[in-house]
Amino acid sequence: MRRFTLFLFFILSVGINAKPVDLNELTLVEIASGSIAWPELEFTAEVDSDQPSQFEDVALSVLGKLQEHESSHGLAPEELVASGRLYAELAKVFSNSKGYYNLVLADACRRLALSRIGYGLVNSSDEVELLRETYGKLQSSLILEQEAAVLEALDSTIDASLSVESLTNPEGLSRTWEALGTSIAKVRYEAAKHPNSAKSVQLIQYPSAALLLNNLSETDLILSVHIPGMIAFIERGGQLDQIDLSNITKFKEIMGDTRSSFSFPPLSVKKLYAIHLYSLVEMFSSDEDFMTNDINDRVF
């Protein structure tokens, strides 16, 4: 039934007389363009079946294309910006289309975009204006703000119904963890103990509401604090060698009273700290480690 529904959706989306669209044949650029309406890719438990659902197949196909694109594009400033913009557009398409698998894909694209922006800020800070413009395309993609869509997607993976006031404050997020039968501390411990379990490919093949929510909240944090904080630091004349955890006087002097502008209430982060910028410098100081940095490593 699902295969027929998906097939019918695409006949209707491109016109009755048009050639049906094979989702797996679409390029990333075609998906990002919005020329073909992307469907909701919801998770539905398969009964007595060891075969992946068609929605899972589509999600894995997209992830494969992302990995191919990432490995075939370099780290020169123009490539960082071009790829970052593509990933940002893809994130918008997937997050707007709803469904568990689309949330996984949206988060993967956000991480890939943030990783390239972060690398550019650390290694090509003179391109900060272009990188800020690229970040601007991601700025509206805070997924936890799409509360109803997120809860619906998480609901599909558990035998319960999530009902909380908000995912945008610590109390609401905490109650969601409780409804999932866990806590943020437990989930982060499991993700650290079994890092592969939180990768996008694993979340597609073995859906987990708790691990996906953890990834979404962490990405929203980086999007809200780390990256815009680094952009502001550089634009205010800050130099990377002034990010010194043993002496944060210069950092405070440069950022002044703007630090509280970079906050993320769901995880109780009230302002920008030097450690947020330091972590980016540590993450992107080596080209060899780019594909396995802490942001990218949750994708592939």
PDB file of C-alpha atoms in Angstrom:
ATOM      1  CA  MET A   1       0.000   0.000   0.000  1.00  0.00           C
ATOM      2  CA  ARG A   2       2.836   2.405   0.862  1.00  0.00           C
ATOM      3  CA  ARG A   3       4.529   1.854  -2.497  1.00  0.00           C
ATOM      4  CA  PHE A   4       1.283   2.622  -4.327  1.00  0.00           C
ATOM      5  CA  THR A   5       0.678   5.734  -2.218  1.00  0.00           C
ATOM      6  CA  LEU A   6       4.179   7.047  -2.889  1.00  0.00           C
ATOM      7  CA  PHE A   7       3.858   6.303  -6.608  1.00  0.00           C
ATOM      8  CA  LEU A   8       0.459   8.032  -6.790  1.00  0.00           C
ATOM      9  CA  PHE A   9       1.780  11.041  -4.873  1.00  0.00           C
ATOM     10  CA  PHE A  10       4.429  11.668  -7.465  1.00  0.00           C
ATOM     11  CA  ILE A  11       2.134  11.209 -10.428  1.00  0.00           C
ATOM     12  CA  LEU A  12      -0.131  13.842  -8.894  1.00  0.00           C
ATOM     13  CA  SER A  13       2.768  16.127  -7.979  1.00  0.00           C
ATOM     14  CA  VAL A  14       4.142  16.294 -11.521  1.00  0.00           C
ATOM     15  CA  GLY A  15       0.879  15.918 -13.408  1.00  0.00           C
ATOM     16  CA  ILE A  16      -1.247  13.006 -14.586  1.00  0.00           C
ATOM     17  CA  ASN A  17       0.342  12.941 -18.039  1.00  0.00           C
ATOM     18  CA  ALA A  18       3.883  13.425 -16.794  1.00  0.00           C
ATOM     19  CA  LYS A  19       6.420  10.660 -16.471  1.00  0.00           C
ATOM     20  CA  PRO A  20       6.424   9.272 -12.909  1.00  0.00           C
ATOM     21  CA  VAL A  21       9.375  10.391 -10.816  1.00  0.00           C
ATOM     22  CA  ASP A  22      11.749   7.875  -9.270  1.00  0.00           C
ATOM     23  CA  LEU A  23      12.915   9.487  -6.036  1.00  0.00           C
ATOM     24  CA  ASN A  24      16.128   7.500  -6.069  1.00  0.00           C
ATOM     25  CA  GLU A  25      17.058   8.998  -9.442  1.00  0.00           C
ATOM     26  CA  LEU A  26      16.800  12.618  -8.301  1.00  0.00           C
ATOM     27  CA  THR A  27      20.055  14.496  -7.791  1.00  0.00           C
ATOM     28  CA  LEU A  28      20.685  16.566  -4.686  1.00  0.00           C
ATOM     29  CA  VAL A  29      20.415  19.734  -6.764  1.00  0.00           C
ATOM     30  CA  GLU A  30      17.027  18.646  -8.126  1.00  0.00           C
ATOM     31  CA  ILE A  31      15.750  17.899  -4.627  1.00  0.00           C
ATOM     32  CA  ALA A  32      17.056  21.212  -3.285  1.00  0.00           C
ATOM     33  CA  SER A  33      15.463  23.178  -6.132  1.00  0.00           C
ATOM     34  CA  GLY A  34      11.969  22.250  -4.989  1.00  0.00           C
ATOM     35  CA  SER A  35      10.917  21.547  -8.580  1.00  0.00           C
ATOM     36  CA  ILE A  36       9.533  18.207  -7.396  1.00  0.00           C
ATOM     37  CA  ALA A  37       7.384  18.200  -4.274  1.00  0.00           C
ATOM     38  CA  TRP A  38       9.235  16.068  -1.733  1.00  0.00           C
ATOM     39  CA  PRO A  39       6.934  13.677   0.176  1.00  0.00           C
ATOM     40  CA  GLU A  40       6.551  13.020   3.862  1.00  0.00           C
ATOM     41  CA  LEU A  41       8.791  10.070   4.706  1.00  0.00           C
ATOM     42  CA  GLU A  42       7.223   8.681   7.832  1.00  0.00           C
ATOM     43  CA  PHE A  43       8.319   5.676   9.823  1.00  0.00           C
ATOM     44  CA  THR A  44       5.819   2.837   9.978  1.00  0.00           C
ATOM     45  CA  ALA A  45       6.691  -0.377  11.755  1.00  0.00           C
ATOM     46  CA  GLU A  46       6.771  -3.273   9.324  1.00  0.00           C
ATOM     47  CA  VAL A  47       5.026  -6.432  10.493  1.00  0.00           C
ATOM     48  CA  ASP A  48       6.809  -9.736   9.849  1.00  0.00           C
ATOM     49  CA  SER A  49       9.230  -8.186   7.397  1.00  0.00           C
ATOM     50  CA  ASP A  50      13.006  -8.064   7.348  1.00  0.00           C
ATOM     51  CA  GLN A  51      12.983  -5.853   4.270  1.00  0.00           C
ATOM     52  CA  PRO A  52      13.434  -2.082   4.533  1.00  0.00           C
ATOM     53  CA  SER A  53      10.417   0.053   3.718  1.00  0.00           C
ATOM     54  CA  GLN A  54      10.427   2.137   0.565  1.00  0.00           C
ATOM     55  CA  PHE A  55      10.715   5.282   2.671  1.00  0.00           C
ATOM     56  CA  GLU A  56      13.794   3.858   4.354  1.00  0.00           C
ATOM     57  CA  ASP A  57      15.248   3.015   0.945  1.00  0.00           C
ATOM     58  CA  VAL A  58      14.686   6.583  -0.244  1.00  0.00           C
ATOM     59  CA  ALA A  59      16.318   8.033   2.877  1.00  0.00           C
ATOM     60  CA  LEU A  60      19.347   5.756   2.523  1.00  0.00           C
ATOM     61  CA  SER A  61      19.629   6.696  -1.146  1.00  0.00           C
ATOM     62  CA  VAL A  62      19.720  10.399  -0.253  1.00  0.00           C
ATOM     63  CA  LEU A  63      22.293   9.761   2.456  1.00  0.00           C
ATOM     64  CA  GLY A  64      24.450   7.925  -0.072  1.00  0.00           C
ATOM     65  CA  LYS A  65      24.285  10.914  -2.408  1.00  0.00           C
ATOM     66  CA  LEU A  66      25.260  13.225   0.456  1.00  0.00           C
ATOM     67  CA  GLN A  67      28.271  11.076   1.269  1.00  0.00           C
ATOM     68  CA  GLU A  68      29.336  10.997  -2.377  1.00  0.00           C
ATOM     69  CA  HIS A  69      28.991  14.772  -2.659  1.00  0.00           C
ATOM     70  CA  GLU A  70      30.885  15.369   0.566  1.00  0.00           C
ATOM     71  CA  SER A  71      33.798  13.149  -0.413  1.00  0.00           C
ATOM     72  CA  SER A  72      34.097  14.639  -3.907  1.00  0.00           C
ATOM     73  CA  HIS A  73      34.109  18.338  -2.977  1.00  0.00           C
ATOM     74  CA  GLY A  74      37.128  20.064  -1.515  1.00  0.00           C
ATOM     75  CA  LEU A  75      37.651  22.605   1.229  1.00  0.00           C
ATOM     76  CA  ALA A  76      38.509  25.687  -0.816  1.00  0.00           C
ATOM     77  CA  PRO A  77      36.392  28.691   0.250  1.00  0.00           C
ATOM     78  CA  GLU A  78      34.224  28.644  -2.883  1.00  0.00           C
ATOM     79  CA  GLU A  79      33.509  24.933  -2.447  1.00  0.00           C
ATOM     80  CA  LEU A  80      32.749  25.381   1.236  1.00  0.00           C
ATOM     81  CA  VAL A  81      30.203  28.060   0.415  1.00  0.00           C
ATOM     82  CA  ALA A  82      28.625  26.228  -2.540  1.00  0.00           C
ATOM     83  CA  SER A  83      28.250  22.960  -0.641  1.00  0.00           C
ATOM     84  CA  GLY A  84      27.074  24.752   2.488  1.00  0.00           C
ATOM     85  CA  ARG A  85      24.320  26.487   0.540  1.00  0.00           C
ATOM     86  CA  LEU A  86      23.246  23.238  -1.123  1.00  0.00           C
ATOM     87  CA  TYR A  87      23.044  21.471   2.235  1.00  0.00           C
ATOM     88  CA  ALA A  88      21.079  24.382   3.708  1.00  0.00           C
ATOM     89  CA  GLU A  89      18.520  24.220   0.890  1.00  0.00           C
ATOM     90  CA  LEU A  90      18.222  20.459   1.292  1.00  0.00           C
ATOM     91  CA  ALA A  91      17.715  20.827   5.041  1.00  0.00           C
ATOM     92  CA  LYS A  92      14.859  23.230   4.361  1.00  0.00           C
ATOM     93  CA  VAL A  93      13.188  20.821   1.918  1.00  0.00           C
ATOM     94  CA  PHE A  94      13.447  17.852   4.263  1.00  0.00           C
ATOM     95  CA  SER A  95      12.401  19.658   7.447  1.00  0.00           C
ATOM     96  CA  ASN A  96       9.373  21.173   5.700  1.00  0.00           C
ATOM     97  CA  SER A  97       8.283  17.782   4.362  1.00  0.00           C
ATOM     98  CA  LYS A  98       7.869  16.148   7.785  1.00  0.00           C
ATOM     99  CA  GLY A  99       8.182  12.514   8.783  1.00  0.00           C
ATOM    100  CA  TYR A 100      10.809  10.666  10.828  1.00  0.00           C
ATOM    101  CA  TYR A 101      13.164   9.926   7.936  1.00  0.00           C
ATOM    102  CA  ASN A 102      12.973  13.500   6.663  1.00  0.00           C
ATOM    103  CA  LEU A 103      13.975  14.771  10.110  1.00  0.00           C
ATOM    104  CA  VAL A 104      17.013  12.497  10.054  1.00  0.00           C
ATOM    105  CA  LEU A 105      17.944  13.782   6.589  1.00  0.00           C
ATOM    106  CA  ALA A 106      17.337  17.412   7.557  1.00  0.00           C
ATOM    107  CA  ASP A 107      19.607  17.074  10.558  1.00  0.00           C
ATOM    108  CA  ALA A 108      22.297  15.364   8.476  1.00  0.00           C
ATOM    109  CA  CYS A 109      22.226  18.225   5.967  1.00  0.00           C
ATOM    110  CA  ARG A 110      22.350  20.834   8.722  1.00  0.00           C
ATOM    111  CA  ARG A 111      25.397  19.162  10.230  1.00  0.00           C
ATOM    112  CA  LEU A 112      27.179  18.975   6.885  1.00  0.00           C
ATOM    113  CA  ALA A 113      26.458  22.667   6.260  1.00  0.00           C
ATOM    114  CA  LEU A 114      27.560  23.709   9.750  1.00  0.00           C
ATOM    115  CA  SER A 115      30.705  21.640   9.416  1.00  0.00           C
ATOM    116  CA  ARG A 116      31.707  23.454   6.232  1.00  0.00           C
ATOM    117  CA  ILE A 117      30.870  26.842   7.701  1.00  0.00           C
ATOM    118  CA  GLY A 118      32.840  26.000  10.843  1.00  0.00           C
ATOM    119  CA  TYR A 119      35.838  24.867   8.830  1.00  0.00           C
ATOM    120  CA  GLY A 120      35.711  28.047   6.774  1.00  0.00           C
ATOM    121  CA  LEU A 121      35.565  30.270   9.852  1.00  0.00           C
ATOM    122  CA  VAL A 122      38.604  28.565  11.368  1.00  0.00           C
ATOM    123  CA  ASN A 123      40.683  28.300   8.197  1.00  0.00           C
ATOM    124  CA  SER A 124      39.419  31.095   5.917  1.00  0.00           C
ATOM    125  CA  SER A 125      38.198  33.754   8.324  1.00  0.00           C
ATOM    126  CA  ASP A 126      38.738  36.460   5.696  1.00  0.00           C
ATOM    127  CA  GLU A 127      35.727  34.938   3.917  1.00  0.00           C
ATOM    128  CA  VAL A 128      33.531  35.578   6.949  1.00  0.00           C
ATOM    129  CA  GLU A 129      30.995  37.628   4.975  1.00  0.00           C
ATOM    130  CA  LEU A 130      30.312  34.804   2.517  1.00  0.00           C
ATOM    131  CA  LEU A 131      30.216  32.288   5.346  1.00  0.00           C
ATOM    132  CA  ARG A 132      27.783  34.486   7.275  1.00  0.00           C
ATOM    133  CA  GLU A 133      25.506  34.597   4.224  1.00  0.00           C
ATOM    134  CA  THR A 134      25.644  30.808   4.017  1.00  0.00           C
ATOM    135  CA  TYR A 135      24.855  30.565   7.723  1.00  0.00           C
ATOM    136  CA  GLY A 136      21.903  32.885   7.108  1.00  0.00           C
ATOM    137  CA  LYS A 137      20.305  30.213   4.924  1.00  0.00           C
ATOM    138  CA  LEU A 138      20.428  27.842   7.896  1.00  0.00           C
ATOM    139  CA  GLN A 139      19.428  30.351  10.541  1.00  0.00           C
ATOM    140  CA  SER A 140      15.713  29.579  10.311  1.00  0.00           C
ATOM    141  CA  SER A 141      16.183  25.803  10.522  1.00  0.00           C
ATOM    142  CA  LEU A 142      15.910  25.334  14.290  1.00  0.00           C
ATOM    143  CA  ILE A 143      14.029  22.059  14.169  1.00  0.00           C
ATOM    144  CA  LEU A 144      12.961  21.929  17.821  1.00  0.00           C
ATOM    145  CA  GLU A 145      10.813  24.993  17.114  1.00  0.00           C
ATOM    146  CA  GLN A 146       8.736  22.804  14.774  1.00  0.00           C
ATOM    147  CA  GLU A 147       7.320  21.112  17.845  1.00  0.00           C
ATOM    148  CA  ALA A 148       4.237  19.431  16.399  1.00  0.00           C
ATOM    149  CA  ALA A 149       6.125  17.943  13.446  1.00  0.00           C
ATOM    150  CA  VAL A 150       8.962  16.704  15.650  1.00  0.00           C
ATOM    151  CA  LEU A 151       6.649  15.085  18.192  1.00  0.00           C
ATOM    152  CA  GLU A 152       4.620  13.434  15.437  1.00  0.00           C
ATOM    153  CA  ALA A 153       7.784  11.988  13.914  1.00  0.00           C
ATOM    154  CA  LEU A 154       9.038  10.748  17.280  1.00  0.00           C
ATOM    155  CA  ASP A 155       5.602   9.311  18.096  1.00  0.00           C
ATOM    156  CA  SER A 156       5.800   7.053  15.060  1.00  0.00           C
ATOM    157  CA  THR A 157       8.738   5.124  16.536  1.00  0.00           C
ATOM    158  CA  ILE A 158       7.245   4.363  19.963  1.00  0.00           C
ATOM    159  CA  ASP A 159       4.090   2.813  21.393  1.00  0.00           C
ATOM    160  CA  ALA A 160       2.983   6.012  23.079  1.00  0.00           C
ATOM    161  CA  SER A 161       1.829   9.529  22.388  1.00  0.00           C
ATOM    162  CA  LEU A 162       4.059  12.443  23.296  1.00  0.00           C
ATOM    163  CA  SER A 163       2.341  15.495  24.694  1.00  0.00           C
ATOM    164  CA  VAL A 164       4.403  18.333  26.119  1.00  0.00           C
ATOM    165  CA  GLU A 165       4.001  22.068  26.278  1.00  0.00           C
ATOM    166  CA  SER A 166       7.175  22.953  24.432  1.00  0.00           C
ATOM    167  CA  LEU A 167      10.482  21.635  23.144  1.00  0.00           C
ATOM    168  CA  THR A 168      11.978  25.115  23.324  1.00  0.00           C
ATOM    169  CA  ASN A 169      12.497  25.231  27.078  1.00  0.00           C
ATOM    170  CA  PRO A 170      14.360  22.897  29.473  1.00  0.00           C
ATOM    171  CA  GLU A 171      11.218  21.726  31.248  1.00  0.00           C
ATOM    172  CA  GLY A 172       9.408  20.708  28.072  1.00  0.00           C
ATOM    173  CA  LEU A 173      12.454  18.951  26.664  1.00  0.00           C
ATOM    174  CA  SER A 174      13.002  17.144  29.956  1.00  0.00           C
ATOM    175  CA  ARG A 175       9.395  15.919  29.998  1.00  0.00           C
ATOM    176  CA  THR A 176       9.844  14.629  26.461  1.00  0.00           C
ATOM    177  CA  TRP A 177      12.886  12.612  27.541  1.00  0.00           C
ATOM    178  CA  GLU A 178      10.809  11.217  30.407  1.00  0.00           C
ATOM    179  CA  ALA A 179       7.983  10.279  28.035  1.00  0.00           C
ATOM    180  CA  LEU A 180      10.553   8.409  25.961  1.00  0.00           C
ATOM    181  CA  GLY A 181      11.539   6.500  29.089  1.00  0.00           C
ATOM    182  CA  THR A 182      14.976   8.035  29.410  1.00  0.00           C
ATOM    183  CA  SER A 183      16.866  11.238  30.159  1.00  0.00           C
ATOM    184  CA  ILE A 184      19.308  13.413  28.278  1.00  0.00           C
ATOM    185  CA  ALA A 185      22.141  12.156  30.496  1.00  0.00           C
ATOM    186  CA  LYS A 186      21.344   8.520  29.702  1.00  0.00           C
ATOM    187  CA  VAL A 187      21.009   9.159  25.975  1.00  0.00           C
ATOM    188  CA  ARG A 188      24.283  11.055  25.802  1.00  0.00           C
ATOM    189  CA  TYR A 189      26.001   8.296  27.740  1.00  0.00           C
ATOM    190  CA  GLU A 190      24.688   5.700  25.287  1.00  0.00           C
ATOM    191  CA  ALA A 191      25.658   7.850  22.298  1.00  0.00           C
ATOM    192  CA  ALA A 192      29.177   8.206  23.690  1.00  0.00           C
ATOM    193  CA  LYS A 193      29.433   4.515  24.563  1.00  0.00           C
ATOM    194  CA  HIS A 194      28.069   3.386  21.189  1.00  0.00           C
ATOM    195  CA  PRO A 195      28.851   6.303  18.826  1.00  0.00           C
ATOM    196  CA  ASN A 196      27.725   4.501  15.684  1.00  0.00           C
ATOM    197  CA  SER A 197      24.194   4.206  17.065  1.00  0.00           C
ATOM    198  CA  ALA A 198      23.648   7.972  16.729  1.00  0.00           C
ATOM    199  CA  LYS A 199      24.823   8.232  13.118  1.00  0.00           C
ATOM    200  CA  SER A 200      22.213   9.201  10.544  1.00  0.00           C
ATOM    201  CA  VAL A 201      22.564   5.926   8.665  1.00  0.00           C
ATOM    202  CA  GLN A 202      21.892   3.975  11.862  1.00  0.00           C
ATOM    203  CA  LEU A 203      18.926   6.173  12.765  1.00  0.00           C
ATOM    204  CA  ILE A 204      17.426   5.379   9.369  1.00  0.00           C
ATOM    205  CA  GLN A 205      17.980   1.639   9.629  1.00  0.00           C
ATOM    206  CA  TYR A 206      17.232   1.396  13.359  1.00  0.00           C
ATOM    207  CA  PRO A 207      14.863   4.269  14.237  1.00  0.00           C
ATOM    208  CA  SER A 208      15.303   5.778  17.692  1.00  0.00           C
ATOM    209  CA  ALA A 209      13.241   8.701  18.940  1.00  0.00           C
ATOM    210  CA  ALA A 210      15.635   9.355  21.828  1.00  0.00           C
ATOM    211  CA  LEU A 211      18.820   9.421  19.749  1.00  0.00           C
ATOM    212  CA  LEU A 212      17.227  11.548  17.038  1.00  0.00           C
ATOM    213  CA  LEU A 213      15.989  14.069  19.605  1.00  0.00           C
ATOM    214  CA  ASN A 214      19.492  14.205  21.067  1.00  0.00           C
ATOM    215  CA  ASN A 215      21.004  14.877  17.644  1.00  0.00           C
ATOM    216  CA  LEU A 216      18.414  17.548  16.840  1.00  0.00           C
ATOM    217  CA  SER A 217      19.014  19.384  20.105  1.00  0.00           C
ATOM    218  CA  GLU A 218      22.802  19.272  19.701  1.00  0.00           C
ATOM    219  CA  THR A 219      22.611  20.586  16.136  1.00  0.00           C
ATOM    220  CA  ASP A 220      20.237  23.358  17.197  1.00  0.00           C
ATOM    221  CA  LEU A 221      22.771  24.288  19.892  1.00  0.00           C
ATOM    222  CA  ILE A 222      25.636  24.566  17.397  1.00  0.00           C
ATOM    223  CA  LEU A 223      23.388  26.529  15.060  1.00  0.00           C
ATOM    224  CA  SER A 224      22.332  28.915  17.836  1.00  0.00           C
ATOM    225  CA  VAL A 225      25.564  29.403  19.771  1.00  0.00           C
ATOM    226  CA  HIS A 226      28.832  28.067  18.347  1.00  0.00           C
ATOM    227  CA  ILE A 227      28.637  29.188  14.714  1.00  0.00           C
ATOM    228  CA  PRO A 228      26.970  32.616  15.111  1.00  0.00           C
ATOM    229  CA  GLY A 229      29.202  33.262  18.113  1.00  0.00           C
ATOM    230  CA  MET A 230      32.327  32.603  16.046  1.00  0.00           C
ATOM    231  CA  ILE A 231      31.022  34.781  13.208  1.00  0.00           C
ATOM    232  CA  ALA A 232      30.414  37.644  15.637  1.00  0.00           C
ATOM    233  CA  PHE A 233      33.815  37.154  17.284  1.00  0.00           C
ATOM    234  CA  ILE A 234      35.624  37.420  13.937  1.00  0.00           C
ATOM    235  CA  GLU A 235      33.525  40.353  12.749  1.00  0.00           C
ATOM    236  CA  ARG A 236      34.337  42.212  15.967  1.00  0.00           C
ATOM    237  CA  GLY A 237      38.042  41.861  15.201  1.00  0.00           C
ATOM    238  CA  GLY A 238      38.768  38.716  17.178  1.00  0.00           C
ATOM    239  CA  GLN A 239      41.666  36.452  16.220  1.00  0.00           C
ATOM    240  CA  LEU A 240      41.704  32.703  16.742  1.00  0.00           C
ATOM    241  CA  ASP A 241      44.829  32.886  18.913  1.00  0.00           C
ATOM    242  CA  GLN A 242      42.842  35.086  21.306  1.00  0.00           C
ATOM    243  CA  ILE A 243      40.556  32.158  22.143  1.00  0.00           C
ATOM    244  CA  ASP A 244      42.496  31.001  25.192  1.00  0.00           C
ATOM    245  CA  LEU A 245      40.725  28.980  27.872  1.00  0.00           C
ATOM    246  CA  SER A 246      43.459  29.766  30.387  1.00  0.00           C
ATOM    247  CA  ASN A 247      42.822  33.488  29.986  1.00  0.00           C
ATOM    248  CA  ILE A 248      39.430  34.531  28.637  1.00  0.00           C
ATOM    249  CA  THR A 249      39.889  38.238  29.338  1.00  0.00           C
ATOM    250  CA  LYS A 250      40.443  39.101  25.673  1.00  0.00           C
ATOM    251  CA  PHE A 251      37.470  36.995  24.612  1.00  0.00           C
ATOM    252  CA  LYS A 252      35.205  38.829  27.062  1.00  0.00           C
ATOM    253  CA  GLU A 253      36.608  42.180  25.993  1.00  0.00           C
ATOM    254  CA  ILE A 254      35.913  41.492  22.311  1.00  0.00           C
ATOM    255  CA  MET A 255      32.413  40.087  22.804  1.00  0.00           C
ATOM    256  CA  GLY A 256      31.376  42.582  25.466  1.00  0.00           C
ATOM    257  CA  ASP A 257      27.739  42.393  26.485  1.00  0.00           C
ATOM    258  CA  THR A 258      26.707  40.568  23.284  1.00  0.00           C
ATOM    259  CA  ARG A 259      27.403  37.106  24.695  1.00  0.00           C
ATOM    260  CA  SER A 260      23.842  36.649  25.933  1.00  0.00           C
ATOM    261  CA  SER A 261      22.640  37.066  22.338  1.00  0.00           C
ATOM    262  CA  PHE A 262      23.910  33.547  21.679  1.00  0.00           C
ATOM    263  CA  SER A 263      21.818  31.254  23.825  1.00  0.00           C
ATOM    264  CA  PHE A 264      19.938  27.977  23.570  1.00  0.00           C
ATOM    265  CA  PRO A 265      17.270  27.689  26.292  1.00  0.00           C
ATOM    266  CA  PRO A 266      16.279  24.035  25.689  1.00  0.00           C
ATOM    267  CA  LEU A 267      19.721  22.915  26.903  1.00  0.00           C
ATOM    268  CA  SER A 268      20.009  25.755  29.452  1.00  0.00           C
ATOM    269  CA  VAL A 269      22.829  27.504  27.570  1.00  0.00           C
ATOM    270  CA  LYS A 270      22.327  31.142  28.526  1.00  0.00           C
ATOM    271  CA  LYS A 271      25.225  32.792  26.717  1.00  0.00           C
ATOM    272  CA  LEU A 272      28.332  32.309  24.618  1.00  0.00           C
ATOM    273  CA  TYR A 273      31.447  31.042  26.397  1.00  0.00           C
ATOM    274  CA  ALA A 274      35.009  30.805  25.143  1.00  0.00           C
ATOM    275  CA  ILE A 275      34.734  27.009  25.201  1.00  0.00           C
ATOM    276  CA  HIS A 276      32.134  27.163  22.420  1.00  0.00           C
ATOM    277  CA  LEU A 277      34.587  28.889  20.087  1.00  0.00           C
ATOM    278  CA  TYR A 278      37.547  26.850  21.301  1.00  0.00           C
ATOM    279  CA  SER A 279      35.723  23.632  20.421  1.00  0.00           C
ATOM    280  CA  LEU A 280      35.316  24.824  16.818  1.00  0.00           C
ATOM    281  CA  VAL A 281      39.012  25.678  16.560  1.00  0.00           C
ATOM    282  CA  GLU A 282      39.944  22.252  17.901  1.00  0.00           C
ATOM    283  CA  MET A 283      37.458  20.550  15.603  1.00  0.00           C
ATOM    284  CA  PHE A 284      38.610  22.135  12.361  1.00  0.00           C
ATOM    285  CA  SER A 285      42.324  22.693  12.866  1.00  0.00           C
ATOM    286  CA  SER A 286      43.260  19.731  10.659  1.00  0.00           C
ATOM    287  CA  ASP A 287      42.181  18.967   7.085  1.00  0.00           C
ATOM    288  CA  GLU A 288      42.854  15.280   7.648  1.00  0.00           C
ATOM    289  CA  ASP A 289      40.236  15.120  10.391  1.00  0.00           C
ATOM    290  CA  PHE A 290      37.549  17.052   8.524  1.00  0.00           C
ATOM    291  CA  MET A 291      35.354  14.083   7.604  1.00  0.00           C
ATOM    292  CA  THR A 292      35.476  12.732  11.158  1.00  0.00           C
ATOM    293  CA  ASN A 293      35.009  15.957  13.112  1.00  0.00           C
ATOM    294  CA  ASP A 294      32.436  15.851  15.906  1.00  0.00           C
ATOM    295  CA  ILE A 295      29.728  17.449  13.747  1.00  0.00           C
ATOM    296  CA  ASN A 296      30.218  15.346  10.604  1.00  0.00           C
ATOM    297  CA  ASP A 297      30.791  12.155  12.554  1.00  0.00           C
ATOM    298  CA  ARG A 298      27.099  11.911  13.439  1.00  0.00           C
ATOM    299  CA  VAL A 299      26.181  11.649   9.745  1.00  0.00           C
ATOM    300  CA  PHE A 300      28.205   8.909   8.041  1.00  0.00           C
TER     301      PHE A 300
END
